[in-house]
C-alpha cells in the first residue's frame, strides 16, 4: 500500500511497517516466533527504540557485542556492525529521504536489536549449544531459555546495568576467560588446539546444569578419573575412579583437526554417560546382574572355552527366570544371546566388589567397589564397562552416611564373607553428577587439562566452530 495514495496515521504506518519488516526479515532472525509474538501482543510498538534510541544505550550495547570474543564468541553472531550501520543511517539526514524511510530503518533497527539482545543474553546465561541436542548420552538436567525469559529484554530500562548483570561471574569462568585472553598454550598442544580447549569449556560453564553451591553432592569428572564429595562448595573427599572405556583414549582425534562429520556423536558402547541423579541406597555384598552386552560378548565366550569358567567366577545362569543346575552342559558356542541371564553371586571375585552405590538412571550405571585395585595405579583409567569404580568405597560410604549405626553396619557387612546382599537406604538422598570437563582451574589457581577420552570436546567444537573465534 503506497503511503502517497492512502495516507495513514503515524501509529498505523508504524504498525504496518514493523509487521512487514518482521515478515521480510524472518530468515535473518534467530528467534522470529518469540519476537513476533511479543510485538503482536504489544501492538507492534518499537519498545526498544522508544526506551534506548536517545542517549548512548545502543552504542553501549554494540560495544558489548563487539567484546563477545572475550567469551570465545564471534561478534558477528550479534550483528553489531549491522546495528551500528542502521543507527548511523537513522541519524544521517541525507540517508533518510522520507518518513517511510525513517520508519523502515527504525523497524529494521528494532528487529535486529531485539534479536541480538536475546541471542547475547541466551548465549551468556545458557550457552550457545543445547548439550542434549548434540550428545547421545547426556542425561543431566539442563535449563534452556524459554519465551518468557527471552521476552525480558523488551523490559530492560538501563542497558549497561542489564548487560553487566548477565556477564558470567563464576570464578571458574572468569579464570578460563583470563587464560584464554593470554593465549596460554598447553604442553603438547598447538596454540589453535589450546584455544579450542578454552572455547569448549567456556561453553560448558555457560550451561545451566551445575549443582547448588551450598548443597552436599558427589561429582565425578570423567576425563579427570576422579570423584569429589562436595559440601559448602569445598571438596571434603577426593579419590581416584575408573570410568568406561572411550573412543579416543589414544588421543588420535584432536581439536585442531576439525571435520564437519564430527557433529554426529558416536559413543563407544562402554562410555560412562553424563548424568545427574540422587544416590538413594547402597547394597553391601552385591549381586551383579550381568548386562546382556557383557554376557554375550564376554561371559558366553569365556564359558565356551572353559566349561568351569562360570562356577569358578560364582556366576549363576537363569533360563526363563529359573536357575540352571548344570550350566557346564550347555553348548555356549551355539547358545542364543537372549536365551539366558547371568548373575554373579557376592564374594571377593564379584566385579562390583563389596558395595555398590545406587541411583536411578536410564543407563543402569552406578558407583561401586572393585576387586581390580591395580587399575587405580594407571594414569589412563577409562577401563570399565560404563559404571564408575571407586578407589575408597568405605570412605565414600562414611561421607554419605556419617559415622553412625548405618555406617557401622556397612563396615561390618563389608568385612564378612556373606553370600546375602544387604540393602541400606540413605537417610537423606545425595545428588550425584557424572560430568565431563577437560579444562579448569584447581583450588591452587593452576590450570588443569585432561585428554578428551570420549571425543566430546571434538563433538562440541564441531557444533561451535562457526560461532567461536578459534
Coordinates of C-alpha atoms in Angstrom, one line a residue:
X1 CA 0.0 0.0 0.0
X2 CA 1.6 3.2 -1.1
X3 CA 1.6 5.9 1.5
X4 CA 1.1 8.7 -1.1
X5 CA -2.2 7.1 -2.2
X6 CA -3.5 6.0 1.2
X7 CA -2.2 8.4 3.8
X8 CA -2.1 6.7 7.3
X9 CA -1.8 8.0 10.8
X10 CA 1.8 7.7 12.1
X11 CA 0.8 4.9 14.5
X12 CA -0.9 2.9 11.8
X13 CA 2.0 3.4 9.4
X14 CA 4.5 2.3 12.1
X15 CA 2.4 -0.8 12.9
X16 CA 2.2 -1.8 9.2
X17 CA 5.9 -1.2 8.6
X18 CA 7.0 -3.1 11.7
X19 CA 4.7 -6.0 10.8
X20 CA 6.1 -6.0 7.2
X21 CA 9.7 -5.7 8.4
X22 CA 9.2 -8.7 10.8
X23 CA 7.8 -10.7 7.9
X24 CA 10.6 -9.7 5.5
X25 CA 13.4 -10.4 8.0
X26 CA 12.2 -13.8 9.4
X27 CA 15.0 -15.6 7.7
X28 CA 17.6 -13.2 9.3
X29 CA 16.2 -13.6 12.8
X30 CA 17.2 -16.3 15.2
X31 CA 14.0 -16.1 17.3
X32 CA 11.3 -14.9 14.9
X33 CA 8.4 -16.6 16.8
X34 CA 9.4 -15.1 20.1
X35 CA 9.9 -11.6 18.7
X36 CA 6.7 -11.8 16.6
X37 CA 4.6 -13.0 19.5
X38 CA 5.8 -10.1 21.7
X39 CA 5.2 -7.4 19.2
X40 CA 1.8 -8.8 18.3
X41 CA 0.8 -8.9 21.9
X42 CA 2.1 -5.3 22.5
X43 CA 0.6 -3.5 19.5
X44 CA 3.9 -3.5 17.5
X45 CA 5.3 -0.6 19.5
X46 CA 9.1 -0.3 18.9
X47 CA 9.7 -0.6 22.7
X48 CA 13.4 -0.9 22.5
X49 CA 13.9 2.2 20.4
X50 CA 11.4 4.1 22.5
X51 CA 13.5 3.3 25.6
X52 CA 17.0 3.3 24.2
X53 CA 17.3 5.3 21.0
X54 CA 18.1 8.5 22.9
X55 CA 21.4 8.6 24.6
X56 CA 24.2 6.0 24.3
X57 CA 22.4 2.8 25.1
X58 CA 22.5 1.3 21.7
X59 CA 26.2 2.2 21.3
X60 CA 26.9 0.7 24.7
X61 CA 25.0 -2.4 23.6
X62 CA 27.1 -2.8 20.4
X63 CA 30.3 -2.3 22.4
X64 CA 29.3 -5.3 24.5
X65 CA 28.6 -7.3 21.3
X66 CA 32.0 -6.4 19.9
X67 CA 33.6 -7.7 23.1
X68 CA 32.0 -11.1 22.6
X69 CA 35.4 -12.6 21.7
X70 CA 36.3 -12.3 25.4
X71 CA 33.8 -15.2 25.8
X72 CA 35.3 -17.0 22.8
X73 CA 32.3 -16.0 20.7
X74 CA 32.2 -14.1 17.3
X75 CA 30.9 -10.6 17.5
X76 CA 29.1 -11.3 14.1
X77 CA 26.7 -13.5 16.0
X78 CA 25.1 -10.4 17.4
X79 CA 25.1 -8.2 14.3
X80 CA 26.9 -5.3 16.0
X81 CA 28.1 -3.9 12.6
X82 CA 24.6 -4.1 11.1
X83 CA 23.1 -2.3 14.1
X84 CA 25.7 0.4 14.1
X85 CA 25.1 1.0 10.3
X86 CA 21.3 1.3 10.8
X87 CA 21.9 3.6 13.8
X88 CA 24.2 5.8 11.7
X89 CA 21.7 5.8 8.8
X90 CA 18.9 6.9 11.1
X91 CA 20.9 9.9 12.2
X92 CA 22.0 10.8 8.7
X93 CA 19.6 13.4 7.2
X94 CA 21.0 12.7 3.7
X95 CA 20.3 8.9 4.0
X96 CA 16.7 9.3 5.2
X97 CA 14.7 10.9 2.4
X98 CA 11.1 10.3 3.6
X99 CA 9.2 9.4 6.7
X100 CA 8.7 5.9 5.3
X101 CA 12.4 5.5 5.0
X102 CA 12.7 6.5 8.6
X103 CA 10.1 4.1 9.7
X104 CA 11.6 1.2 7.7
X105 CA 15.1 1.9 9.2
X106 CA 13.7 2.1 12.7
X107 CA 11.7 -1.1 12.2
X108 CA 14.9 -2.9 11.0
X109 CA 16.9 -1.5 13.9
X110 CA 14.2 -2.6 16.3
X111 CA 14.1 -6.1 15.0
X112 CA 17.9 -6.5 14.9
X113 CA 18.3 -5.0 18.4
X114 CA 15.6 -7.4 19.8
X115 CA 17.1 -10.5 18.1
X116 CA 20.7 -9.6 19.1
X117 CA 19.9 -8.8 22.7
X118 CA 18.0 -12.1 23.1
X119 CA 20.8 -14.1 21.4
X120 CA 23.5 -12.4 23.5
X121 CA 21.5 -12.9 26.7
X122 CA 20.9 -16.5 25.9
X123 CA 24.5 -17.2 25.0
X124 CA 26.0 -15.8 28.2
X125 CA 23.4 -17.2 30.5
X126 CA 22.6 -20.6 28.9
X127 CA 25.2 -21.2 26.3
X128 CA 25.0 -21.3 22.5
X129 CA 24.5 -25.1 22.2
X130 CA 22.0 -27.3 23.9
X131 CA 24.0 -30.4 25.1
X132 CA 21.0 -32.6 24.9
X133 CA 20.8 -32.0 21.1
X134 CA 24.4 -33.0 20.4
X135 CA 25.3 -35.7 22.8
X136 CA 23.8 -39.2 22.6
X137 CA 24.4 -40.0 26.3
X138 CA 23.7 -36.7 28.0
X139 CA 21.1 -37.1 30.8
X140 CA 21.9 -34.1 33.0
X141 CA 19.1 -31.7 33.8
X142 CA 20.0 -28.6 31.9
X143 CA 17.8 -25.5 31.8
X144 CA 17.3 -23.8 28.5
X145 CA 15.8 -20.3 27.8
X146 CA 12.1 -20.2 27.2
X147 CA 10.0 -17.5 25.6
X148 CA 9.2 -15.8 28.9
X149 CA 12.9 -15.5 29.7
X150 CA 13.7 -14.2 26.2
X151 CA 11.0 -11.6 26.4
X152 CA 12.7 -10.0 29.4
X153 CA 14.9 -8.0 27.1
X154 CA 11.9 -5.9 26.0
X155 CA 11.5 -4.5 29.5
X156 CA 15.2 -3.5 30.0
X157 CA 15.4 0.1 31.1
X158 CA 19.1 0.6 32.0
X159 CA 21.1 -1.1 29.2
X160 CA 24.5 -1.0 30.7
X161 CA 23.2 -2.2 34.1
X162 CA 21.4 -5.1 32.3
X163 CA 24.4 -6.1 30.2
X164 CA 26.7 -6.0 33.2
X165 CA 24.3 -8.2 35.2
X166 CA 24.3 -11.0 32.7
X167 CA 28.1 -11.4 32.5
X168 CA 29.2 -14.8 33.9
X169 CA 30.6 -14.4 37.4
X170 CA 31.6 -18.0 38.1
X171 CA 35.2 -17.9 39.3
X172 CA 36.0 -20.9 37.0
X173 CA 34.6 -19.0 34.0
X174 CA 36.5 -15.8 34.9
X175 CA 39.7 -17.8 35.3
X176 CA 39.3 -19.5 31.9
X177 CA 38.5 -16.2 30.3
X178 CA 41.7 -14.7 31.6
X179 CA 43.8 -17.7 30.4
X180 CA 42.1 -17.6 27.0
X181 CA 42.8 -13.9 26.6
X182 CA 46.5 -14.5 27.4
X183 CA 46.9 -17.1 24.6
X184 CA 48.2 -19.7 27.0
X185 CA 49.5 -22.8 25.2
X186 CA 49.1 -26.2 26.7
X187 CA 52.1 -28.5 26.7
X188 CA 51.9 -30.8 23.7
X189 CA 49.2 -28.8 22.0
X190 CA 49.3 -26.2 19.3
X191 CA 48.0 -22.7 20.1
X192 CA 44.9 -23.4 18.0
X193 CA 44.1 -26.6 19.9
X194 CA 44.8 -24.9 23.2
X195 CA 42.4 -22.1 22.3
X196 CA 39.7 -24.5 21.4
X197 CA 40.1 -26.3 24.7
X198 CA 39.3 -23.0 26.4
X199 CA 36.4 -22.3 24.0
X200 CA 34.6 -25.6 24.5
X201 CA 35.0 -25.5 28.3
X202 CA 33.8 -21.9 28.5
X203 CA 30.7 -23.0 26.7
X204 CA 30.2 -25.9 29.2
X205 CA 30.4 -23.4 32.0
X206 CA 27.6 -21.4 30.5
X207 CA 25.2 -24.4 30.6
X208 CA 22.8 -24.3 33.5
X209 CA 23.4 -27.8 34.8
X210 CA 25.5 -27.1 37.8
X211 CA 24.9 -28.3 41.4
X212 CA 23.8 -25.8 44.0
X213 CA 26.9 -24.5 45.7
X214 CA 25.6 -24.9 49.2
X215 CA 24.4 -28.5 48.8
X216 CA 26.2 -31.7 49.6
X217 CA 26.8 -33.8 46.4
X218 CA 29.0 -36.3 44.8
X219 CA 30.6 -35.4 41.5
X220 CA 32.7 -37.4 39.1
X221 CA 34.7 -35.7 36.3
X222 CA 35.1 -38.4 33.7
X223 CA 38.2 -37.2 31.9
X224 CA 39.9 -36.5 35.3
X225 CA 39.2 -40.0 36.6
X226 CA 38.4 -38.6 40.0
X227 CA 35.5 -38.2 42.4
X228 CA 34.8 -35.5 44.9
X229 CA 32.3 -35.2 47.7
X230 CA 31.4 -31.6 48.0
X231 CA 30.0 -29.7 50.9
X232 CA 29.5 -25.9 51.1
X233 CA 31.4 -25.5 47.8
X234 CA 34.5 -27.4 49.1
X235 CA 35.8 -30.9 48.5
X236 CA 35.7 -33.0 51.7
X237 CA 36.7 -36.2 50.0
X238 CA 38.6 -36.8 46.8
X239 CA 39.6 -40.2 45.2
X240 CA 40.5 -41.9 42.0
X241 CA 37.9 -43.6 39.9
X242 CA 37.8 -45.8 36.8
X243 CA 35.3 -45.0 34.2
X244 CA 34.0 -46.6 31.0
X245 CA 36.3 -47.2 28.0
X246 CA 36.3 -44.4 25.4
X247 CA 36.6 -44.0 21.7
X248 CA 39.5 -41.5 21.9
X249 CA 41.7 -43.0 24.6
X250 CA 44.8 -42.7 22.4
X251 CA 44.0 -39.0 21.7
X252 CA 44.0 -39.7 17.9
X253 CA 41.3 -37.2 17.2
X254 CA 42.4 -33.7 18.1
X255 CA 40.6 -30.4 18.4
X256 CA 42.6 -28.7 15.8
X257 CA 41.6 -31.3 13.2
X258 CA 38.1 -30.0 12.7
X259 CA 35.7 -32.0 10.5
X260 CA 32.0 -31.4 9.8
X261 CA 31.5 -35.1 10.3
X262 CA 32.3 -34.8 13.9
X263 CA 28.9 -33.2 14.6
X264 CA 27.4 -36.7 15.0
X265 CA 28.1 -38.2 18.4
X266 CA 29.1 -41.8 18.0
X267 CA 29.7 -43.0 21.6
X268 CA 31.7 -46.2 22.2
X269 CA 29.4 -48.7 23.9
X270 CA 31.2 -48.6 27.2
X271 CA 31.5 -44.9 27.7
X272 CA 30.2 -43.6 31.0
X273 CA 27.2 -41.3 30.4
X274 CA 26.9 -37.7 31.6
X275 CA 24.0 -37.6 34.1
X276 CA 22.7 -36.4 37.4
X277 CA 20.6 -38.3 39.8
X278 CA 20.2 -39.0 43.6
X279 CA 22.1 -41.7 45.5
X280 CA 19.3 -43.4 47.4
X281 CA 20.9 -46.5 48.9
X282 CA 23.8 -48.9 48.9
X283 CA 24.0 -52.7 48.5
X284 CA 26.7 -54.4 50.6
X285 CA 27.9 -57.7 49.2
X286 CA 26.1 -57.0 45.9
X287 CA 24.8 -59.3 43.3
X288 CA 25.9 -58.4 39.8
X289 CA 23.1 -58.7 37.3
X290 CA 25.3 -59.0 34.2
X291 CA 24.2 -56.8 31.3
X292 CA 23.2 -58.6 28.1
X293 CA 26.0 -57.0 26.1
X294 CA 28.7 -58.2 28.6
X295 CA 27.0 -61.6 28.8
X296 CA 27.1 -62.2 25.1
X297 CA 30.4 -60.6 24.2
X298 CA 32.4 -61.9 27.2
X299 CA 30.8 -64.3 29.6
X300 CA 29.4 -66.7 27.0
X301 CA 32.7 -66.6 25.0
X302 CA 34.7 -67.5 28.1
X303 CA 32.2 -70.2 29.1
X304 CA 32.5 -71.8 25.6
X305 CA 36.3 -72.0 26.0
X306 CA 36.2 -73.2 29.7
X307 CA 33.2 -75.2 31.0
X308 CA 34.2 -74.4 34.6
X309 CA 34.5 -70.6 34.0
X310 CA 31.1 -69.9 35.4
X311 CA 31.5 -71.9 38.6
X312 CA 34.9 -70.5 39.2
X313 CA 33.6 -67.0 38.9
X314 CA 30.5 -67.7 41.0
X315 CA 28.2 -66.9 38.1
X316 CA 24.7 -68.4 38.2
X317 CA 22.8 -69.0 35.0
X318 CA 19.0 -68.5 34.6
X319 CA 16.6 -69.5 31.9
X320 CA 13.1 -68.2 31.9
X321 CA 13.7 -67.0 35.5
X322 CA 14.8 -70.4 36.8
X323 CA 18.2 -71.3 38.0
X324 CA 20.1 -73.7 35.6
X325 CA 21.6 -76.6 37.7
X326 CA 24.3 -77.7 35.3
X327 CA 25.5 -74.8 33.1
X328 CA 28.6 -76.8 32.2
X329 CA 26.5 -79.0 30.0
X330 CA 25.3 -76.1 27.8
X331 CA 26.9 -75.7 24.4
X332 CA 27.7 -72.0 24.8
X333 CA 29.2 -71.7 21.3
X334 CA 25.7 -72.1 19.8
X335 CA 23.5 -70.6 22.6
X336 CA 21.4 -67.7 21.6
X337 CA 22.2 -64.3 23.2
X338 CA 18.7 -63.9 24.7
X339 CA 18.3 -67.5 26.0
X340 CA 20.0 -67.0 29.4
X341 CA 20.5 -64.5 32.1
X342 CA 23.7 -64.3 34.3
X343 CA 24.2 -63.2 37.9
X344 CA 27.4 -63.1 39.8
X345 CA 27.0 -64.0 43.5
X346 CA 28.6 -61.9 46.2
X347 CA 32.2 -62.7 47.1
X348 CA 35.7 -61.5 46.7
X349 CA 35.7 -62.1 42.9
X350 CA 32.4 -60.2 42.4
X351 CA 33.0 -57.5 39.7
X352 CA 31.2 -54.9 41.9
X353 CA 33.4 -55.6 44.9
X354 CA 31.9 -55.4 48.4
X355 CA 29.5 -52.4 47.8
X356 CA 27.6 -50.5 45.2
X357 CA 26.0 -47.1 45.4
X358 CA 22.6 -46.9 43.7
X359 CA 20.9 -44.1 41.9
X360 CA 18.2 -44.1 39.3
X361 CA 19.3 -43.6 35.7
X362 CA 18.4 -44.9 32.2
X363 CA 21.9 -46.3 31.6
X364 CA 21.9 -48.7 34.5
X365 CA 25.2 -47.4 35.8
X366 CA 26.3 -46.9 39.4
X367 CA 29.3 -46.3 41.6
X368 CA 30.9 -49.5 43.0
X369 CA 33.9 -51.1 44.6
X370 CA 36.1 -53.4 42.6
X371 CA 38.4 -56.4 43.2
X372 CA 40.7 -55.0 40.4
X373 CA 42.5 -52.5 42.6
X374 CA 45.6 -52.3 40.3
X375 CA 43.7 -50.3 37.8
X376 CA 43.8 -47.3 40.1
X377 CA 47.6 -47.2 39.7
X378 CA 47.2 -46.5 35.9
X379 CA 47.2 -43.0 34.5
X380 CA 44.5 -43.9 31.9
X381 CA 41.6 -45.2 34.0
X382 CA 39.0 -45.4 31.3
X383 CA 38.8 -49.2 31.7
X384 CA 35.3 -50.2 32.9
X385 CA 32.2 -51.3 31.1
X386 CA 30.5 -48.0 31.9
X387 CA 30.0 -47.9 35.6
X388 CA 32.3 -45.9 37.9
X389 CA 34.7 -47.9 40.1
X390 CA 35.7 -46.0 43.2
X391 CA 39.1 -46.3 44.9
X392 CA 37.9 -45.9 48.5
X393 CA 34.3 -47.2 48.8
X394 CA 34.3 -47.3 52.5
X395 CA 35.3 -43.7 52.9
X396 CA 32.6 -42.8 50.3
X397 CA 30.1 -44.6 52.4
X398 CA 31.2 -42.7 55.5
X399 CA 31.0 -39.4 53.7
X400 CA 27.4 -40.2 52.7
X401 CA 26.1 -41.9 55.8
X402 CA 28.2 -40.3 58.5
X403 CA 29.9 -42.4 61.2
X404 CA 26.6 -43.6 62.9
X405 CA 25.0 -47.0 63.2
X406 CA 24.2 -47.4 59.4
X407 CA 27.8 -46.8 58.5
X408 CA 29.0 -49.3 61.2
X409 CA 26.7 -51.9 59.7
X410 CA 28.2 -51.2 56.3
X411 CA 31.7 -51.7 57.7
X412 CA 30.7 -54.9 59.4
X413 CA 29.0 -56.4 56.4
X414 CA 31.8 -55.4 54.1
X415 CA 34.2 -57.4 56.3
X416 CA 32.0 -60.5 56.2
X417 CA 32.2 -63.5 53.8
X418 CA 28.5 -63.2 53.3
X419 CA 26.5 -64.5 50.4
X420 CA 23.5 -62.4 51.3
X421 CA 23.3 -58.9 49.9
X422 CA 22.3 -56.2 52.4
X423 CA 20.4 -53.1 51.2
X424 CA 20.7 -49.9 53.3
X425 CA 18.8 -46.7 52.4
X426 CA 20.4 -43.3 52.9
X427 CA 18.6 -41.3 55.5
X428 CA 18.7 -38.4 53.0
X429 CA 19.3 -38.8 49.3
X430 CA 22.5 -37.2 48.0
X431 CA 22.8 -35.7 44.5
X432 CA 25.3 -37.3 42.1
X433 CA 26.7 -35.8 38.9
X434 CA 28.7 -37.6 36.3
X435 CA 30.3 -34.7 34.3
X436 CA 32.8 -34.2 31.5
X437 CA 35.2 -31.3 31.9
X438 CA 38.6 -31.2 30.2
X439 CA 39.9 -27.8 31.3
X440 CA 39.5 -26.0 34.6
X441 CA 41.4 -24.1 37.4
X442 CA 42.1 -26.1 40.6
X443 CA 41.9 -24.8 44.1
X444 CA 45.5 -23.6 43.9
X445 CA 44.7 -21.5 40.9
X446 CA 46.6 -23.8 38.5
X447 CA 45.2 -24.6 35.1
X448 CA 44.4 -28.3 34.6
X449 CA 43.9 -30.0 31.3
X450 CA 42.8 -33.6 30.6
X451 CA 42.7 -35.7 27.4
X452 CA 39.4 -35.8 25.5
X453 CA 39.0 -39.5 26.0
X454 CA 35.4 -39.7 24.7
X455 CA 35.8 -37.1 21.9
X456 CA 33.1 -35.0 23.5
X457 CA 35.2 -31.8 23.1
X458 CA 35.5 -32.7 19.4
X459 CA 31.7 -33.1 19.0
X460 CA 31.0 -29.8 20.9
X461 CA 33.6 -27.9 18.9
X462 CA 32.1 -29.2 15.6
X463 CA 28.8 -27.5 16.6
X464 CA 30.5 -24.4 17.8
X465 CA 33.1 -23.9 15.1
X466 CA 31.2 -21.3 13.1
X467 CA 30.3 -19.3 16.2
X468 CA 33.6 -19.1 18.1
X469 CA 36.7 -17.2 17.4
X470 CA 39.1 -20.2 17.2

